[in-house]
Amino acid sequence: MFELIKAGGWLMLPIIACSIAAMAICFERLWFLKTNRVIPEGLLAEVWELIRSGEMTPERLREIAEGSPLGTVIVAGVRNARYGRDVMKDSIEETASHVIHEMERYLNSLGTIAAITPLLGLLGTVIGMIKVFTEIMIQGTGNANVLAGGISEALITTAAGLSIAIPALVMHRYFQRRVHTLVLTMEQEAVKLVEVLHGERDDSL
């Protein structure tokens, strides 16, 4: 493996760095965007029961808000429910925008990695071919080892760049879709909360 990296030239270093960054982002986002972590099952019903029984305290609100992204959104609505439906909805939307920003963290970086690694591979290809033609100009076409070395460097960097870019692009699209799905579910839960607290829906959550 080391010989393969060495044969690819110095451009293999940024390509390897991109692969490490992409893997770190993917593992971190897979953990952060787990459904039961973002949208704990039964959280809305638990909040409503605490409100209805009069057991909702500032400490409990803080625990719920810190427990999950959905909890953060729900607590923002509960804290502003007494100011009316419109104010409650505005507070939920404002908080949700910050929550969504956190859910989308590092996705731009992952998309950038998916975009630049093929370009790094292409640059390696160009550099390798320049070396080949330079050696042809100096030595002619008789030295096959020199020509093979330049062509090998070009092919290795291209393959390495594509092997990182393809899975990075797939994971970037996957995370985008996952965030979109989670946000829709959070919106539905928030709407239920608004309607229940303002008497526009029964309390069967």
mmCIF file of C-alpha atoms in Angstrom:
data_model
loop_
_atom_site.group_PDB
_atom_site.id
_atom_site.type_symbol
_atom_site.label_atom_id
_atom_site.label_comp_id
_atom_site.label_asym_id
_atom_site.label_seq_id
_atom_site.Cartn_x
_atom_site.Cartn_y
_atom_site.Cartn_z
ATOM 1 C CA MET A 1 0.000 0.000 0.000
ATOM 2 C CA PHE A 2 2.816 2.398 0.886
ATOM 3 C CA GLU A 3 4.514 1.689 -2.427
ATOM 4 C CA LEU A 4 1.251 2.448 -4.232
ATOM 5 C CA ILE A 5 0.903 5.747 -2.403
ATOM 6 C CA LYS A 6 4.547 6.587 -3.087
ATOM 7 C CA ALA A 7 4.089 5.781 -6.769
ATOM 8 C CA GLY A 8 1.149 8.190 -6.954
ATOM 9 C CA GLY A 9 3.326 11.169 -6.085
ATOM 10 C CA TRP A 10 2.854 14.051 -3.670
ATOM 11 C CA LEU A 11 -0.788 14.610 -4.699
ATOM 12 C CA MET A 12 -1.656 11.412 -2.885
ATOM 13 C CA LEU A 13 -1.170 13.297 0.413
ATOM 14 C CA PRO A 14 -4.119 15.714 -0.012
ATOM 15 C CA ILE A 15 -6.197 12.884 -1.472
ATOM 16 C CA ILE A 16 -5.522 10.740 1.611
ATOM 17 C CA ALA A 17 -6.291 13.724 3.864
ATOM 18 C CA CYS A 18 -9.634 14.118 2.073
ATOM 19 C CA SER A 19 -10.415 10.441 2.602
ATOM 20 C CA ILE A 20 -9.734 10.689 6.343
ATOM 21 C CA ALA A 21 -11.878 13.832 6.653
ATOM 22 C CA ALA A 22 -14.719 12.223 4.684
ATOM 23 C CA MET A 23 -14.701 9.116 6.874
ATOM 24 C CA ALA A 24 -14.693 11.208 10.054
ATOM 25 C CA ILE A 25 -17.644 13.291 8.835
ATOM 26 C CA CYS A 26 -19.624 10.217 7.793
ATOM 27 C CA PHE A 27 -19.164 8.427 11.119
ATOM 28 C CA GLU A 28 -19.990 11.578 13.112
ATOM 29 C CA ARG A 29 -23.122 12.338 11.080
ATOM 30 C CA LEU A 30 -24.300 8.717 11.208
ATOM 31 C CA TRP A 31 -24.190 8.939 14.999
ATOM 32 C CA PHE A 32 -25.675 12.443 15.258
ATOM 33 C CA LEU A 33 -28.549 11.839 12.820
ATOM 34 C CA LYS A 34 -29.857 8.626 14.365
ATOM 35 C CA THR A 35 -33.641 8.797 14.433
ATOM 36 C CA ASN A 36 -34.016 7.976 18.123
ATOM 37 C CA ARG A 37 -31.467 10.670 18.977
ATOM 38 C CA VAL A 38 -33.073 13.436 16.891
ATOM 39 C CA ILE A 39 -36.719 12.449 17.452
ATOM 40 C CA PRO A 40 -37.080 10.362 20.631
ATOM 41 C CA GLU A 41 -40.173 8.179 20.494
ATOM 42 C CA GLY A 42 -43.023 9.426 22.659
ATOM 43 C CA LEU A 43 -41.378 12.738 23.533
ATOM 44 C CA LEU A 44 -44.334 14.906 22.505
ATOM 45 C CA ALA A 45 -46.793 12.773 24.509
ATOM 46 C CA GLU A 46 -44.476 12.953 27.516
ATOM 47 C CA VAL A 47 -44.281 16.758 27.274
ATOM 48 C CA TRP A 48 -48.049 17.085 26.974
ATOM 49 C CA GLU A 49 -48.598 14.828 29.986
ATOM 50 C CA LEU A 50 -46.191 16.927 32.065
ATOM 51 C CA ILE A 51 -47.975 20.118 31.015
ATOM 52 C CA ARG A 52 -51.432 18.706 31.683
ATOM 53 C CA SER A 53 -50.463 17.368 35.101
ATOM 54 C CA GLY A 54 -48.741 20.612 36.084
ATOM 55 C CA GLU A 55 -45.408 18.861 36.588
ATOM 56 C CA MET A 56 -43.522 20.798 33.923
ATOM 57 C CA THR A 57 -40.795 22.743 35.704
ATOM 58 C CA PRO A 58 -38.001 24.951 34.327
ATOM 59 C CA GLU A 59 -35.502 22.219 35.197
ATOM 60 C CA ARG A 60 -37.523 19.612 33.310
ATOM 61 C CA LEU A 61 -37.835 21.955 30.329
ATOM 62 C CA ARG A 62 -34.070 22.392 30.286
ATOM 63 C CA GLU A 63 -33.516 18.630 30.399
ATOM 64 C CA ILE A 64 -35.908 18.093 27.483
ATOM 65 C CA ALA A 65 -34.318 20.893 25.451
ATOM 66 C CA GLU A 66 -30.829 19.460 25.959
ATOM 67 C CA GLY A 67 -31.924 15.898 25.265
ATOM 68 C CA SER A 68 -32.592 16.073 21.534
ATOM 69 C CA PRO A 69 -33.103 18.457 18.594
ATOM 70 C CA LEU A 70 -36.862 17.801 18.710
ATOM 71 C CA GLY A 71 -36.828 18.576 22.423
ATOM 72 C CA THR A 72 -35.163 21.910 21.699
ATOM 73 C CA VAL A 73 -37.915 22.833 19.230
ATOM 74 C CA ILE A 74 -40.755 21.654 21.495
ATOM 75 C CA VAL A 75 -39.436 23.554 24.513
ATOM 76 C CA ALA A 76 -39.172 26.757 22.465
ATOM 77 C CA GLY A 77 -42.865 26.387 21.653
ATOM 78 C CA VAL A 78 -43.913 25.562 25.216
ATOM 79 C CA ARG A 79 -42.074 28.566 26.633
ATOM 80 C CA ASN A 80 -43.887 30.927 24.259
ATOM 81 C CA ALA A 81 -47.304 29.240 24.181
ATOM 82 C CA ARG A 82 -48.860 31.804 26.528
ATOM 83 C CA TYR A 83 -48.152 34.621 24.054
ATOM 84 C CA GLY A 84 -50.504 33.208 21.432
ATOM 85 C CA ARG A 85 -50.428 30.869 18.465
ATOM 86 C CA ASP A 86 -48.496 33.177 16.121
ATOM 87 C CA VAL A 87 -45.731 33.957 18.595
ATOM 88 C CA MET A 88 -45.469 30.268 19.464
ATOM 89 C CA LYS A 89 -45.130 29.293 15.802
ATOM 90 C CA ASP A 90 -42.536 32.007 15.193
ATOM 91 C CA SER A 91 -40.441 30.835 18.130
ATOM 92 C CA ILE A 92 -40.626 27.244 16.904
ATOM 93 C CA GLU A 93 -39.574 28.235 13.387
ATOM 94 C CA GLU A 94 -36.689 30.355 14.659
ATOM 95 C CA THR A 95 -35.417 27.572 16.896
ATOM 96 C CA ALA A 96 -35.927 24.993 14.150
ATOM 97 C CA SER A 97 -33.693 26.987 11.801
ATOM 98 C CA HIS A 98 -30.833 26.711 14.316
ATOM 99 C CA VAL A 99 -31.531 23.019 14.851
ATOM 100 C CA ILE A 100 -31.503 22.349 11.104
ATOM 101 C CA HIS A 101 -28.212 24.216 10.818
ATOM 102 C CA GLU A 102 -26.728 21.841 13.400
ATOM 103 C CA MET A 103 -28.151 18.822 11.593
ATOM 104 C CA GLU A 104 -26.540 19.981 8.339
ATOM 105 C CA ARG A 105 -23.170 20.641 9.927
ATOM 106 C CA TYR A 106 -20.187 19.325 7.928
ATOM 107 C CA LEU A 107 -22.378 18.362 4.944
ATOM 108 C CA ASN A 108 -20.956 21.217 2.871
ATOM 109 C CA SER A 109 -17.471 19.983 3.711
ATOM 110 C CA LEU A 110 -18.402 16.459 2.638
ATOM 111 C CA GLY A 111 -19.825 17.803 -0.618
ATOM 112 C CA THR A 112 -16.642 19.800 -1.193
ATOM 113 C CA ILE A 113 -14.526 16.681 -0.693
ATOM 114 C CA ALA A 114 -16.697 14.812 -3.197
ATOM 115 C CA ALA A 115 -16.120 17.634 -5.692
ATOM 116 C CA ILE A 116 -12.387 18.276 -5.294
ATOM 117 C CA THR A 117 -10.962 14.754 -5.023
ATOM 118 C CA PRO A 118 -11.627 13.927 -8.691
ATOM 119 C CA LEU A 119 -9.970 17.248 -9.575
ATOM 120 C CA LEU A 120 -6.943 16.326 -7.473
ATOM 121 C CA GLY A 121 -6.833 13.002 -9.284
ATOM 122 C CA LEU A 122 -7.095 14.781 -12.618
ATOM 123 C CA LEU A 123 -4.282 17.123 -11.615
ATOM 124 C CA GLY A 124 -2.179 14.085 -10.796
ATOM 125 C CA THR A 125 -2.995 12.703 -14.238
ATOM 126 C CA VAL A 126 -1.892 15.913 -15.923
ATOM 127 C CA ILE A 127 1.335 16.095 -13.908
ATOM 128 C CA GLY A 128 2.087 12.469 -14.659
ATOM 129 C CA MET A 129 1.545 12.954 -18.393
ATOM 130 C CA ILE A 130 3.700 16.090 -18.356
ATOM 131 C CA LYS A 131 6.497 14.020 -16.848
ATOM 132 C CA VAL A 132 6.024 11.375 -19.533
ATOM 133 C CA PHE A 133 6.240 13.843 -22.397
ATOM 134 C CA THR A 134 9.164 15.662 -20.783
ATOM 135 C CA GLU A 135 11.110 12.403 -20.602
ATOM 136 C CA ILE A 136 10.190 11.613 -24.197
ATOM 137 C CA MET A 137 11.628 14.970 -25.241
ATOM 138 C CA ILE A 138 14.852 14.327 -23.304
ATOM 139 C CA GLN A 139 15.424 10.594 -23.811
ATOM 140 C CA GLY A 140 13.127 9.660 -26.645
ATOM 141 C CA THR A 141 10.793 6.689 -26.445
ATOM 142 C CA GLY A 142 13.475 4.104 -25.690
ATOM 143 C CA ASN A 143 13.272 4.179 -21.885
ATOM 144 C CA ALA A 144 10.113 2.246 -21.112
ATOM 145 C CA ASN A 145 10.589 2.352 -17.327
ATOM 146 C CA VAL A 146 10.471 6.144 -17.202
ATOM 147 C CA LEU A 147 7.368 6.252 -19.395
ATOM 148 C CA ALA A 148 5.648 3.571 -17.328
ATOM 149 C CA GLY A 149 6.426 5.438 -14.108
ATOM 150 C CA GLY A 150 4.803 8.658 -15.330
ATOM 151 C CA ILE A 151 1.740 6.861 -16.656
ATOM 152 C CA SER A 152 1.462 4.843 -13.419
ATOM 153 C CA GLU A 153 1.506 8.043 -11.339
ATOM 154 C CA ALA A 154 -1.239 9.504 -13.503
ATOM 155 C CA LEU A 155 -3.486 6.425 -13.225
ATOM 156 C CA ILE A 156 -2.967 5.940 -9.468
ATOM 157 C CA THR A 157 -3.988 9.504 -8.550
ATOM 158 C CA THR A 158 -7.031 9.369 -10.816
ATOM 159 C CA ALA A 159 -8.188 6.071 -9.330
ATOM 160 C CA ALA A 160 -7.575 7.285 -5.782
ATOM 161 C CA GLY A 161 -9.491 10.516 -6.349
ATOM 162 C CA LEU A 162 -12.493 8.717 -7.834
ATOM 163 C CA SER A 163 -12.511 6.000 -5.167
ATOM 164 C CA ILE A 164 -12.937 8.715 -2.523
ATOM 165 C CA ALA A 165 -15.246 11.034 -4.452
ATOM 166 C CA ILE A 166 -17.865 8.402 -5.345
ATOM 167 C CA PRO A 167 -18.683 7.192 -1.795
ATOM 168 C CA ALA A 168 -18.389 10.767 -0.471
ATOM 169 C CA LEU A 169 -20.985 11.934 -2.993
ATOM 170 C CA VAL A 170 -23.279 9.018 -2.173
ATOM 171 C CA MET A 171 -23.072 9.734 1.564
ATOM 172 C CA HIS A 172 -23.588 13.460 1.003
ATOM 173 C CA ARG A 173 -26.841 12.794 -0.866
ATOM 174 C CA TYR A 174 -27.878 10.266 1.775
ATOM 175 C CA PHE A 175 -27.359 12.723 4.627
ATOM 176 C CA GLN A 176 -29.198 15.479 2.776
ATOM 177 C CA ARG A 177 -32.195 13.198 2.315
ATOM 178 C CA ARG A 178 -32.037 12.035 5.930
ATOM 179 C CA VAL A 179 -32.002 15.591 7.259
ATOM 180 C CA HIS A 180 -34.967 16.448 5.028
ATOM 181 C CA THR A 181 -36.951 13.461 6.334
ATOM 182 C CA LEU A 182 -36.146 14.219 9.972
ATOM 183 C CA VAL A 183 -37.080 17.889 9.536
ATOM 184 C CA LEU A 184 -40.477 16.934 8.085
ATOM 185 C CA THR A 185 -41.166 14.693 11.082
ATOM 186 C CA MET A 186 -40.118 17.440 13.482
ATOM 187 C CA GLU A 187 -42.449 19.887 11.721
ATOM 188 C CA GLN A 188 -45.358 17.477 12.105
ATOM 189 C CA GLU A 189 -44.645 17.068 15.819
ATOM 190 C CA ALA A 190 -44.390 20.849 16.289
ATOM 191 C CA VAL A 191 -47.726 21.409 14.514
ATOM 192 C CA LYS A 192 -49.380 18.862 16.818
ATOM 193 C CA LEU A 193 -48.010 20.709 19.839
ATOM 194 C CA VAL A 194 -49.302 24.080 18.631
ATOM 195 C CA GLU A 195 -52.763 22.710 17.861
ATOM 196 C CA VAL A 196 -53.094 20.857 21.177
ATOM 197 C CA LEU A 197 -51.958 23.769 23.335
ATOM 198 C CA HIS A 198 -54.346 26.134 21.572
ATOM 199 C CA GLY A 199 -57.325 23.800 21.619
ATOM 200 C CA GLU A 200 -57.452 23.079 17.911
ATOM 201 C CA ARG A 201 -56.788 19.360 18.338
ATOM 202 C CA ASP A 202 -57.679 16.712 20.908
ATOM 203 C CA ASP A 203 -54.958 15.575 23.270
ATOM 204 C CA SER A 204 -54.561 12.072 21.804
ATOM 205 C CA LEU A 205 -50.929 12.421 20.793
#
